[in-house]
Tab-separated table of C-alpha atoms in Angstrom:
chain	number	residue	atom	x	y	z
A	24	MET	CA	134.209	25.859	119.746
A	25	GLU	CA	137.635	26.882	120.725
A	26	VAL	CA	140.013	29.061	120.069
A	27	PRO	CA	142.634	28.320	117.087
A	28	GLN	CA	146.203	27.062	118.771
A	29	ARG	CA	147.846	29.299	116.079
A	30	GLU	CA	146.311	32.446	118.039
A	31	PHE	CA	148.314	30.798	121.755
A	32	GLU	CA	151.634	32.537	120.068
A	33	ALA	CA	150.092	35.607	119.010
A	34	ILE	CA	148.534	35.987	122.889
A	35	ARG	CA	151.577	34.735	124.284
A	36	ARG	CA	153.733	38.196	122.560
A	37	LEU	CA	151.033	40.462	123.877
A	38	GLU	CA	151.199	39.020	127.385
A	39	GLU	CA	155.187	39.367	127.338
A	40	LYS	CA	154.462	42.823	125.744
A	41	LEU	CA	153.478	43.738	129.599
A	42	HIS	CA	156.250	42.539	130.939
A	43	LEU	CA	158.706	45.491	128.724
A	44	PRO	CA	159.337	49.385	130.516
A	45	GLU	CA	158.647	50.759	127.227
A	46	ILE	CA	154.931	48.950	126.809
A	47	ARG	CA	154.246	49.764	130.425
A	48	GLN	CA	154.946	53.227	130.180
A	49	SER	CA	152.902	54.072	127.284
A	50	PRO	CA	148.843	54.859	128.740
A	51	GLU	CA	148.033	54.262	124.914
A	52	ALA	CA	149.879	50.956	124.853
A	53	THR	CA	148.789	49.456	128.025
A	54	GLY	CA	145.411	50.612	127.100
A	55	ASN	CA	145.027	49.054	124.152
A	56	LEU	CA	146.627	45.620	125.656
A	57	LEU	CA	143.988	46.031	129.193
A	58	ALA	CA	139.995	45.720	128.587
A	59	GLU	CA	138.170	48.370	129.921
A	60	GLU	CA	136.873	45.794	133.062
A	61	PHE	CA	140.780	44.582	133.530
A	62	VAL	CA	140.835	43.366	137.098
A	63	GLU	CA	144.419	41.977	138.388
A	64	PHE	CA	145.418	40.276	141.548
A	65	GLY	CA	148.640	41.318	141.924
A	66	SER	CA	151.674	39.000	143.593
A	67	SER	CA	151.886	41.775	146.228
A	68	GLY	CA	148.676	40.941	147.481
A	69	THR	CA	147.120	44.240	145.836
A	70	ILE	CA	143.723	44.031	144.103
A	71	TYR	CA	144.060	46.743	140.736
A	72	ASP	CA	140.540	46.990	140.077
A	73	ASP	CA	140.951	50.463	138.471
A	74	ARG	CA	142.230	50.259	135.067
A	75	ASN	CA	142.697	53.845	134.420
A	76	SER	CA	144.648	54.146	137.693
A	77	LEU	CA	147.078	51.229	137.072
A	78	ILE	CA	147.783	52.598	133.894
A	79	ALA	CA	149.171	55.999	135.315
A	80	SER	CA	151.068	53.778	137.864
A	81	LEU	CA	152.448	51.790	135.315
A	82	ALA	CA	153.547	55.433	133.573
A	83	ALA	CA	155.162	56.153	136.408
A	84	GLU	CA	157.458	53.648	136.647
A	85	LYS	CA	159.838	55.005	134.423
A	86	SER	CA	160.858	57.510	137.488
A	87	GLU	CA	162.436	54.156	139.249
A	88	THR	CA	165.181	52.939	138.784
A	89	PRO	CA	164.966	49.837	135.895
A	90	SER	CA	164.151	46.449	136.950
A	91	PRO	CA	166.071	43.509	135.447
A	92	PRO	CA	163.934	41.933	132.223
A	93	ILE	CA	161.251	39.082	133.253
A	94	ILE	CA	162.116	35.428	132.498
A	95	ALA	CA	159.135	33.776	131.414
A	96	ARG	CA	158.710	30.416	130.507
A	97	ASP	CA	156.373	27.274	130.428
A	98	TYR	CA	153.446	28.739	128.909
A	99	ALA	CA	150.528	26.855	128.991
A	100	PHE	CA	146.842	27.931	127.034
A	101	ARG	CA	143.140	26.249	127.519
A	102	SER	CA	140.739	27.358	125.549
A	103	ILE	CA	137.541	28.378	127.939
A	104	SER	CA	135.315	29.959	125.128
A	105	PRO	CA	135.097	30.444	121.718
A	106	ASP	CA	137.237	34.106	122.376
A	107	ALA	CA	138.777	33.553	125.325
A	108	VAL	CA	142.117	32.021	126.967
A	109	LEU	CA	143.200	31.262	129.565
A	110	VAL	CA	146.981	31.771	130.052
A	111	THR	CA	149.576	30.280	132.455
A	112	TYR	CA	153.473	30.475	133.123
A	113	TRP	CA	156.180	30.959	135.643
A	114	SER	CA	158.326	34.194	135.720
A	115	ILE	CA	161.226	35.284	137.252
A	116	ARG	CA	162.303	38.574	137.820
A	117	PRO	CA	165.995	38.076	138.552
A	118	ALA	CA	167.869	39.605	141.347
A	119	ALA	CA	168.400	43.438	140.998
A	120	GLU	CA	170.118	45.878	143.623
A	121	ASP	CA	167.185	46.176	145.702
A	122	GLY	CA	166.101	42.768	146.429
A	123	PRO	CA	166.219	39.059	145.663
A	124	ALA	CA	165.170	37.319	142.577
A	125	ARG	CA	161.299	37.230	142.577
A	126	HIS	CA	159.256	33.544	141.414
A	127	VAL	CA	156.293	34.181	140.636
A	128	LEU	CA	153.316	31.718	139.088
A	129	ARG	CA	150.885	33.807	136.501
A	130	SER	CA	147.706	33.465	135.123
A	131	SER	CA	146.117	35.762	132.536
A	132	ILE	CA	142.711	35.391	130.845
A	133	TRP	CA	142.941	36.803	127.208
A	134	ARG	CA	139.494	37.724	125.572
A	135	ARG	CA	138.886	38.740	121.807
A	136	ILE	CA	137.424	42.328	121.844
A	137	ARG	CA	136.013	43.737	118.738
A	138	GLY	CA	138.416	41.774	116.902
A	139	ARG	CA	141.517	42.029	118.812
A	140	TRP	CA	143.002	40.295	122.140
A	141	GLN	CA	142.964	41.907	125.340
A	142	MET	CA	143.835	40.682	128.763
A	143	ILE	CA	140.717	41.228	131.424
A	144	PHE	CA	142.499	39.085	134.039
A	145	HIS	CA	145.521	38.879	135.572
A	146	GLN	CA	146.998	37.118	138.670
A	147	GLY	CA	150.673	37.146	139.984
A	148	THR	CA	150.981	34.044	143.017
A	149	PRO	CA	154.355	34.401	144.645
A	150	THR	CA	156.227	31.331	144.745
A	151	THR	CA	159.709	29.721	145.113
A	152	PRO	CA	161.681	27.535	143.128
A	153	ASP	CA	160.872	24.764	144.941
A	154	ASP	CA	157.565	25.364	144.752
A	155	ARG	CA	157.658	24.899	140.576
A	156	MET	CA	155.516	21.813	139.442
A	157	VAL	CA	157.557	20.289	137.044
């Protein structure tokens, strides 16, 4: 049995919430989206396996200079169990004063836990515009 396709749009919206500074800076909002066992392999190469430390780090971003909004596109969804979905997509953070544009291939696993979708895994792989496969 697969996750119904109609739920993919809801998962995409949850994924994109994590791009928003106002969500990232709210420990409560971020905590609702990230499962207790959440792990991330960041595009920087850092492994984040302490959810509470990651949430605190995201909340601290409010003191830094705001980044341009992330552009996300070319989403693909794959049911991996009746309660889990693999999401892949390309993202671009436009160039800012402190650096060039960042192109990243992203993958996340969302699992339905106690009736709501939460992210259990995320990986960001740095790419270049030329790496993008069509």
